PDB file of C-alpha atoms in Angstrom:
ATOM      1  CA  UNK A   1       6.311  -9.548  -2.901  1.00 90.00           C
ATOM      2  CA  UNK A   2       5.343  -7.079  -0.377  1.00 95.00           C
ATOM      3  CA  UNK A   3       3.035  -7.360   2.776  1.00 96.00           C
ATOM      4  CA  UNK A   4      -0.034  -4.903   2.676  1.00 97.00           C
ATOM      5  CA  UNK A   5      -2.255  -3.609   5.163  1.00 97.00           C
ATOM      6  CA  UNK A   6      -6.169  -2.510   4.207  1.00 96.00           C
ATOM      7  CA  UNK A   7      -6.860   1.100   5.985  1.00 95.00           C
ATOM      8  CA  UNK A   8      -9.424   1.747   4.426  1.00 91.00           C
ATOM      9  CA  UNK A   9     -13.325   1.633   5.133  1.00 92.00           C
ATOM     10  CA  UNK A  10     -13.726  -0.990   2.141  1.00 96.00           C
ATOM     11  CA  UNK A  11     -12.250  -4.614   1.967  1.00 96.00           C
ATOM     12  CA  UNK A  12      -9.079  -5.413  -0.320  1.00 97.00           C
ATOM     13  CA  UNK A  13     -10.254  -8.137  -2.091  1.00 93.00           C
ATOM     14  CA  UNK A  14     -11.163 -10.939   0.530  1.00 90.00           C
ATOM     15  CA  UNK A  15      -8.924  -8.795   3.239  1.00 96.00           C
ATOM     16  CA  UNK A  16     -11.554  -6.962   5.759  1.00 96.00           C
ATOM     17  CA  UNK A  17     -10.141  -3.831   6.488  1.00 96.00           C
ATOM     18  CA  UNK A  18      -7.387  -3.698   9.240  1.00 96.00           C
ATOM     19  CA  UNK A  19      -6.138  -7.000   7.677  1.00 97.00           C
ATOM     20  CA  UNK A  20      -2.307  -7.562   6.339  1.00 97.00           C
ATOM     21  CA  UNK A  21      -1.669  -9.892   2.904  1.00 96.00           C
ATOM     22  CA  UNK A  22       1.331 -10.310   1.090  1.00 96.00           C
ATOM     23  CA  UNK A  23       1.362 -10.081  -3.043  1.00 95.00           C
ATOM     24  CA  UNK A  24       2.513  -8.826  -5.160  1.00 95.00           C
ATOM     25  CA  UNK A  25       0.377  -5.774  -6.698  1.00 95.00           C
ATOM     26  CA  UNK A  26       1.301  -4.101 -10.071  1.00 95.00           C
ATOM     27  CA  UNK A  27       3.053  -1.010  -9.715  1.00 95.00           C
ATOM     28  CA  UNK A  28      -0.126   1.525 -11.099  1.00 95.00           C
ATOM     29  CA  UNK A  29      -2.392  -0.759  -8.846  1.00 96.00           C
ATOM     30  CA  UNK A  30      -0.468  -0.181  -5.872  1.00 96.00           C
ATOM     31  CA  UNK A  31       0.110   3.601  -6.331  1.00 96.00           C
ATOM     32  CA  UNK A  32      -3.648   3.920  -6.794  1.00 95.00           C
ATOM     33  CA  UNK A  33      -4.809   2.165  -4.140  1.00 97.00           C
ATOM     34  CA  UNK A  34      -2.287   4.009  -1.638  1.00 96.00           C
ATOM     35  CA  UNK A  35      -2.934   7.027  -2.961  1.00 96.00           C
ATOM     36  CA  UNK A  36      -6.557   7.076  -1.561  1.00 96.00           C
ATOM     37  CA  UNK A  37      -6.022   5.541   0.903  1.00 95.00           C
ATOM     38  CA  UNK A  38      -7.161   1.851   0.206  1.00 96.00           C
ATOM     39  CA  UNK A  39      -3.790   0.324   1.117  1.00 96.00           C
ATOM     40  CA  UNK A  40      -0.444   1.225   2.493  1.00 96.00           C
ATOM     41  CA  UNK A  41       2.437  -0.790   2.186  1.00 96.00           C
ATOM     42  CA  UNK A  42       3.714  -2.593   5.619  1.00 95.00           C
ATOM     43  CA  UNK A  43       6.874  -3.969   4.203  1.00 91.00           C
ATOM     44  CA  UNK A  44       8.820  -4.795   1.508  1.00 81.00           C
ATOM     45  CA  UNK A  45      10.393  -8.139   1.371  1.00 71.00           C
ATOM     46  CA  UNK A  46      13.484  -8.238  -0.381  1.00 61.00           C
ATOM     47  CA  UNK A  47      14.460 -11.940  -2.127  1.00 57.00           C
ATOM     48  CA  UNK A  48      16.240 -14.255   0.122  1.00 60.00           C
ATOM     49  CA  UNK A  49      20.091 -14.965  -0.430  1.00 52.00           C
ATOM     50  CA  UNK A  50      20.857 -18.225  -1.324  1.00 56.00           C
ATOM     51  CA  UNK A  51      22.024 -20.558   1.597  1.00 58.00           C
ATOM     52  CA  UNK A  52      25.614 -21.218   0.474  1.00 52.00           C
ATOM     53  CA  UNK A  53      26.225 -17.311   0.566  1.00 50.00           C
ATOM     54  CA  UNK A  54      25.903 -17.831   4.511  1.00 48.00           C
ATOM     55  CA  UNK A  55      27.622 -20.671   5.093  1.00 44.00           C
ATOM     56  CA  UNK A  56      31.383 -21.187   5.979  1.00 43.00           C
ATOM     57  CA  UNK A  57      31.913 -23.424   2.480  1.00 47.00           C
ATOM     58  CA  UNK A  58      31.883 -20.245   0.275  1.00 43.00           C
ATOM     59  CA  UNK A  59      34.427 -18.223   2.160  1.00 44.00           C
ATOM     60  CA  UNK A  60      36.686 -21.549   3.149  1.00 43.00           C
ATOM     61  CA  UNK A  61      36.804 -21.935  -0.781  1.00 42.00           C
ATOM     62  CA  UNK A  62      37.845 -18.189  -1.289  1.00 43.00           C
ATOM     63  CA  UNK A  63      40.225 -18.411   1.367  1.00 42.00           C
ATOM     64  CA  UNK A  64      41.845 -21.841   0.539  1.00 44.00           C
ATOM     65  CA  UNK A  65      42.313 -21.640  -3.114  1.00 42.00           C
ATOM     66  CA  UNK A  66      42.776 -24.713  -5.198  1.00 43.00           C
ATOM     67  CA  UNK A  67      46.557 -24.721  -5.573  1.00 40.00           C
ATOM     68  CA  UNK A  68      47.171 -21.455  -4.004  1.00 36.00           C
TER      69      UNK A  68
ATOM     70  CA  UNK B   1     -35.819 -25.286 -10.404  1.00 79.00           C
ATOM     71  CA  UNK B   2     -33.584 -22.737  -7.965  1.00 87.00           C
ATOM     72  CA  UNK B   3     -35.396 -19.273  -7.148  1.00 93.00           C
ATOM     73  CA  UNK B   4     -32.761 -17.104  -6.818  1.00 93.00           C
ATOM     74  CA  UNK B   5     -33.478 -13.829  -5.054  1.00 94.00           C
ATOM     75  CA  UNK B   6     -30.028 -11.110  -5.495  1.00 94.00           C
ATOM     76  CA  UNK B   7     -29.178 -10.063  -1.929  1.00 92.00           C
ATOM     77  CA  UNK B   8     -25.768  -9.860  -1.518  1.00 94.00           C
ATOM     78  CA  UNK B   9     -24.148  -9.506  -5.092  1.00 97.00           C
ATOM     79  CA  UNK B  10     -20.087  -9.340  -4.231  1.00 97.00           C
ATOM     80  CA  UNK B  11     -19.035  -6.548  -6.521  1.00 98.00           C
ATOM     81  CA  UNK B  12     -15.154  -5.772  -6.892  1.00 98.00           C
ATOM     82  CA  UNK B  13     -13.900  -2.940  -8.493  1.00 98.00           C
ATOM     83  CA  UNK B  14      -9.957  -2.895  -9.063  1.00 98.00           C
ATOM     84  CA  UNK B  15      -9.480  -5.066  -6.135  1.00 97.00           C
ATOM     85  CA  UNK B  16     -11.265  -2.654  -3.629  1.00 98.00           C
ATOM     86  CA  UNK B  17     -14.890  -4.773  -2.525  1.00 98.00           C
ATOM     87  CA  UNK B  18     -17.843  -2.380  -2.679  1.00 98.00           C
ATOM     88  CA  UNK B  19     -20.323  -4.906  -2.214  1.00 97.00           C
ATOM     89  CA  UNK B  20     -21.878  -3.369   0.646  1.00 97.00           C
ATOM     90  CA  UNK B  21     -22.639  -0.169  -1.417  1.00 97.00           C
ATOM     91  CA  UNK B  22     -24.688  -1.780  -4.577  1.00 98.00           C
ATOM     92  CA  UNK B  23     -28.160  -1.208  -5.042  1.00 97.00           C
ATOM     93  CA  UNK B  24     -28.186  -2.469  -8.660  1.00 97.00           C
ATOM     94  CA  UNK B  25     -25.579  -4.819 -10.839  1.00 98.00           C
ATOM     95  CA  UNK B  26     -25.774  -5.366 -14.808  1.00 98.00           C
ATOM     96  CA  UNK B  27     -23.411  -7.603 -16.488  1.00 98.00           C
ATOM     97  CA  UNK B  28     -24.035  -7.174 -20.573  1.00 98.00           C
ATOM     98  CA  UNK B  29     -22.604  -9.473 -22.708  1.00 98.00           C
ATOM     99  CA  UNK B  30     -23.594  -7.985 -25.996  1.00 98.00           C
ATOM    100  CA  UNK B  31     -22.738  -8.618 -29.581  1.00 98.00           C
ATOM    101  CA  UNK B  32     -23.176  -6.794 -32.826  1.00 98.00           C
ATOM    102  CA  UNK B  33     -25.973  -8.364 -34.788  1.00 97.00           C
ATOM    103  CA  UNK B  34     -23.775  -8.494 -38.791  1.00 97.00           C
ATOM    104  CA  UNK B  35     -26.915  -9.192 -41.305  1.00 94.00           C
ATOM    105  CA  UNK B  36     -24.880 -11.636 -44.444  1.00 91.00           C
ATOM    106  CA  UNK B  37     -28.017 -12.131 -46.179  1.00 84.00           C
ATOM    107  CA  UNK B  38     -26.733 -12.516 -49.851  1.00 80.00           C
ATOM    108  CA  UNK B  39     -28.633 -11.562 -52.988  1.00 72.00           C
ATOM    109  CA  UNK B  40     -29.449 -14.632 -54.337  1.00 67.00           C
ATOM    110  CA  UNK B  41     -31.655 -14.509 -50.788  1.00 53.00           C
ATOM    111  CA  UNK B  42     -35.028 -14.758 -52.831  1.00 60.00           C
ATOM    112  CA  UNK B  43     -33.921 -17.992 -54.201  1.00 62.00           C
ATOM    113  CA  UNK B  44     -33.627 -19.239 -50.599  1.00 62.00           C
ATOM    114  CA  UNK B  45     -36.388 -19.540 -47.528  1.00 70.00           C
ATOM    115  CA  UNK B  46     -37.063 -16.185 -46.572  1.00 74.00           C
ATOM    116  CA  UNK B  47     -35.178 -14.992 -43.560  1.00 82.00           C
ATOM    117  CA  UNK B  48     -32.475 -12.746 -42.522  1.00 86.00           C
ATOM    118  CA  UNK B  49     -28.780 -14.573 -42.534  1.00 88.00           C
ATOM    119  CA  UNK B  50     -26.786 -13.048 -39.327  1.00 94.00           C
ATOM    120  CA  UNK B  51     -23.518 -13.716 -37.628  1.00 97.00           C
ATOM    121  CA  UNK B  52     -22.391 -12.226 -34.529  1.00 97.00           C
ATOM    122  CA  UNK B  53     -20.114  -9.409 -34.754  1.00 97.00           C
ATOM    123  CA  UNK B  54     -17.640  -7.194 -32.561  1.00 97.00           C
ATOM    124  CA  UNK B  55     -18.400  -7.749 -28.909  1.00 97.00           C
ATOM    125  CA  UNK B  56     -19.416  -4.634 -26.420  1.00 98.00           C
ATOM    126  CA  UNK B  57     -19.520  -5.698 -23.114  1.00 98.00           C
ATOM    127  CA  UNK B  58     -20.239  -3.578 -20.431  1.00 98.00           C
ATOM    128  CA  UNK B  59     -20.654  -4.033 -16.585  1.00 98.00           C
ATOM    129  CA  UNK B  60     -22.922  -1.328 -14.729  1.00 98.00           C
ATOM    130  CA  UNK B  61     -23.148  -0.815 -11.510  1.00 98.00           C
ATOM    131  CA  UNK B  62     -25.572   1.212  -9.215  1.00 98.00           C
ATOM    132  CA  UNK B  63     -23.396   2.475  -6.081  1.00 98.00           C
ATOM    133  CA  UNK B  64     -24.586   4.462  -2.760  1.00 98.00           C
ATOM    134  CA  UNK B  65     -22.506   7.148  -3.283  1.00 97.00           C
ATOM    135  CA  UNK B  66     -19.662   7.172  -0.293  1.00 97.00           C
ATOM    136  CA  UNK B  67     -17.096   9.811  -0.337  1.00 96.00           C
ATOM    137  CA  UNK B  68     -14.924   8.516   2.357  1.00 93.00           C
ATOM    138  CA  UNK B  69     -11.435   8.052   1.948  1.00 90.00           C
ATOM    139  CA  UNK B  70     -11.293   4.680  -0.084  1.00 92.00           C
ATOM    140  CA  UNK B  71     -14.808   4.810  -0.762  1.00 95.00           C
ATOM    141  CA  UNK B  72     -16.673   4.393  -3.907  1.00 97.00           C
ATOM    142  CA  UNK B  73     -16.211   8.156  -4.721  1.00 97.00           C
ATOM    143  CA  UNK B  74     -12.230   7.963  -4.367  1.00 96.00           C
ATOM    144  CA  UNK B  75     -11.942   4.479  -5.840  1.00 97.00           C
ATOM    145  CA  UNK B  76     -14.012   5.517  -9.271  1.00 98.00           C
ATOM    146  CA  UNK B  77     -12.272   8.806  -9.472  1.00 97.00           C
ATOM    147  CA  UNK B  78      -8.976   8.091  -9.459  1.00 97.00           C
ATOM    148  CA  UNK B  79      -9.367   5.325 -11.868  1.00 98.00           C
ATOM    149  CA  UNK B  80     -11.126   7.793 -14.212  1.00 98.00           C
ATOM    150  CA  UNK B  81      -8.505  10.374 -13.317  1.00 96.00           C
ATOM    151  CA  UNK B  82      -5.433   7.228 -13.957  1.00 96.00           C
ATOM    152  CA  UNK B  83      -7.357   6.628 -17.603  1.00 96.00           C
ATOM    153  CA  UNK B  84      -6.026   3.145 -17.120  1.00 96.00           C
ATOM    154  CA  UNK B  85      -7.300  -0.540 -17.296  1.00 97.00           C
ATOM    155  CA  UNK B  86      -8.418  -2.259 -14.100  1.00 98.00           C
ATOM    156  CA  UNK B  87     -10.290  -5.021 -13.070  1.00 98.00           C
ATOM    157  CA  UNK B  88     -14.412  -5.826 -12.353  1.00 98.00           C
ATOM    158  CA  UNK B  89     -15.420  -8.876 -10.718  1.00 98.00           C
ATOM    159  CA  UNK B  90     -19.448  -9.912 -10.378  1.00 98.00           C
ATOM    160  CA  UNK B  91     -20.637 -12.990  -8.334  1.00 97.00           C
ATOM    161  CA  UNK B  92     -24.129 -12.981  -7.681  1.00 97.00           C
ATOM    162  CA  UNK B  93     -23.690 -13.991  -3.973  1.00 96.00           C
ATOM    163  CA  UNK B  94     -20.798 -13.453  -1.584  1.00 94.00           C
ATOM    164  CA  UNK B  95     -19.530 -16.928  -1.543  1.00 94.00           C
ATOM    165  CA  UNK B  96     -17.177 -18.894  -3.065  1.00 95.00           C
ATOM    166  CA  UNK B  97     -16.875 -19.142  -7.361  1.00 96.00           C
ATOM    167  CA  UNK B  98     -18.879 -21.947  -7.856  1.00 96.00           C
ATOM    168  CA  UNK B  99     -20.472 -23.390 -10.975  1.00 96.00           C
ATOM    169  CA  UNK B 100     -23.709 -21.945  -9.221  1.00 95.00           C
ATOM    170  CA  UNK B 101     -22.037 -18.863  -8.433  1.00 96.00           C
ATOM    171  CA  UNK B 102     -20.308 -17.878 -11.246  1.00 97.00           C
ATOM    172  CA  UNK B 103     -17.918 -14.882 -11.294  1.00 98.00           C
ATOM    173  CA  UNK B 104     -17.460 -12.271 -14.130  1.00 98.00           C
ATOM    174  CA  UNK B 105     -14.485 -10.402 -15.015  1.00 98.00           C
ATOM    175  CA  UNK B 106     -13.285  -8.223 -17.483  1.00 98.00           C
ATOM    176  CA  UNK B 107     -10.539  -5.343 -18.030  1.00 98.00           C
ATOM    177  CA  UNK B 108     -12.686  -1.620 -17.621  1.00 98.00           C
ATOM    178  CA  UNK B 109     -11.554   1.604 -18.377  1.00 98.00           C
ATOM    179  CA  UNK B 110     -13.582   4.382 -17.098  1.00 98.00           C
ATOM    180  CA  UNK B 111     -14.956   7.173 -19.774  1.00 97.00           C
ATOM    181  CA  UNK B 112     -17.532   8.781 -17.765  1.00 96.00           C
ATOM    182  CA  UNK B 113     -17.920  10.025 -14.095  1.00 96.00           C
ATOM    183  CA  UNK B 114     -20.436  11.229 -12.513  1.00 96.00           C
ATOM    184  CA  UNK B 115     -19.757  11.543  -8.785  1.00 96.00           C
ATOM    185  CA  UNK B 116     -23.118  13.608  -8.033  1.00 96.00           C
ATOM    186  CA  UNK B 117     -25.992  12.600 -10.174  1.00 93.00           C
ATOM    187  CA  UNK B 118     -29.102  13.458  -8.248  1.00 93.00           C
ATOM    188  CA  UNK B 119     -32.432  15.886  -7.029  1.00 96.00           C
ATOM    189  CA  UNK B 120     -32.563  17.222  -4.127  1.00 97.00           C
ATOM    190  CA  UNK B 121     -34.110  14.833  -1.233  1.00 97.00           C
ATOM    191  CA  UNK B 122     -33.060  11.904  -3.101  1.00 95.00           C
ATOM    192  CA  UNK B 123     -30.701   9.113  -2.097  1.00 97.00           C
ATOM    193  CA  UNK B 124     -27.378  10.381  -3.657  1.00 97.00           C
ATOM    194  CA  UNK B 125     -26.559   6.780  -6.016  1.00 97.00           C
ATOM    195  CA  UNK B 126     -24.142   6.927  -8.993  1.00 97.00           C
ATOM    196  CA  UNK B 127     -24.786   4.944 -12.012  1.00 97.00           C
ATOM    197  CA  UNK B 128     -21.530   3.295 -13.574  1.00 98.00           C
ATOM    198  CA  UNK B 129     -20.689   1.975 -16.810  1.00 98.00           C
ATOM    199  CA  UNK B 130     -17.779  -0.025 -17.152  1.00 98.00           C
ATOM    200  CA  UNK B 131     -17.025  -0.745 -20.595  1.00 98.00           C
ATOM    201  CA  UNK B 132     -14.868  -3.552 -21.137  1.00 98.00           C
ATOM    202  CA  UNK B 133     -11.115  -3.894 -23.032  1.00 98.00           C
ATOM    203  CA  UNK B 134     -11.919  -7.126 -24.615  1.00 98.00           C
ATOM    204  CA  UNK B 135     -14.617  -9.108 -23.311  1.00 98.00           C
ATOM    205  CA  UNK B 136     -16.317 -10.529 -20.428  1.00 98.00           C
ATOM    206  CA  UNK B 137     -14.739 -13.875 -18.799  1.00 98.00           C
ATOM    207  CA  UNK B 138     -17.074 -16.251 -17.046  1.00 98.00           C
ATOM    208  CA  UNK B 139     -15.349 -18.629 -14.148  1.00 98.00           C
ATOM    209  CA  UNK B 140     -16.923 -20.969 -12.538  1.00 97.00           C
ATOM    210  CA  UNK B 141     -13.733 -22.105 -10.437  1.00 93.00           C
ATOM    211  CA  UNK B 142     -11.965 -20.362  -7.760  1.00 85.00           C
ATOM    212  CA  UNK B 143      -8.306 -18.699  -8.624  1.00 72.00           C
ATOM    213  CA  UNK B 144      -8.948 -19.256 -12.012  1.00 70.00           C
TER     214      UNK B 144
END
């Protein structure tokens, strides 16, 4: 998923130009559409991390092993 | 009985809307006409025996030719230049896909372009044919 801005003169879609959307375009789409300047790409949003990886319950585990 | 008068046709072509360019829109949904009438026909009431055949659909579109940068000129060259599939979309008013305004969508590829088509004096307009991979869809719900 990526968040996209509309430069151009035309509308993306139902996004007036000067508008940002997030989706999730397929690859040949996207390079198109940047390429003449339709689109360009405001950010990429890479998938969360799971909760638990955050959380002091992982690393207590790791660091307290069972029997250790 | 609705007269319907085509103002504001909302024309999409690979995502990009270029509506506000179209001076004509044609959606053709057009089958070959297979004749099966048999032999034994003259024992039978005369008329031809057809089924429909292999479907050509084809969308064409009448643009004011714009050759700013994401423009109709940009937008239908580089998807003749990409030779790849991409998507039209016809309603015949800019509103929501309704039962009464039905959209139509099919997968294009481009096999002609003719970016300037015109005599001198005239309004520069480019006639586009957008033959479709397949066939043409017909929604009469949104997101469908």
């Amino acid at each position: 998923m990526k968040t996209y801005k509309v430069i151009g003169s035309q509308p993306f879609q139902r996004h007036k130009p000067g508008d940002e959307f997030r989706a999730e375009l397929p690859e040949a789409q996207e390079n198109r559409l940047v390429g003449i300047g339709v689109l360009e790409v405001v950010s990429e949003i890479s998938p969360r991390a799971p909760r638990g990886d955050k959380g002091g319950h992982g690393r207590k585990a790791t660091s307290d092993p069972e029997g250790g | 009985m609705a007269i319907l008068i085509l103002k504001e046709p909302h024309v999409e072509v690979d995502g990009v809307d270029l509506s506000d360019h179209v001076t004509e829109v044609h959606v053709q949904r057009e089958a070959e006409d297979v004749e099966t009438t048999a032999a034994v026909a003259h024992l039978q009431p005369l008329g031809t025996k057809r089924v429909q055949g292999k479907r050509s659909d084809m969308f064409t579109i009448v643009f004011q030719q714009d050759f700013a940068s994401g423009s109709i000129a940009s937008v239908i060259d580089a998807l003749f230049d990409s030779g790849e599939l991409f998507t039209v979309s016809v309603t015949p008013f800019d509103d929501v896909v309704s039962p009464t305004n039905p959209e139509y969508r099919g997968q294009c590829i481009l096999t002609t372009d003719s970016p300037i088509d015109g005599a001198v004096g005239d309004l520069l307009t480019v006639e586009v044919d957008f033959p479709v991979n397949g066939i043409i869809e017909k929604y009469v719900t949104a997101n469908s």
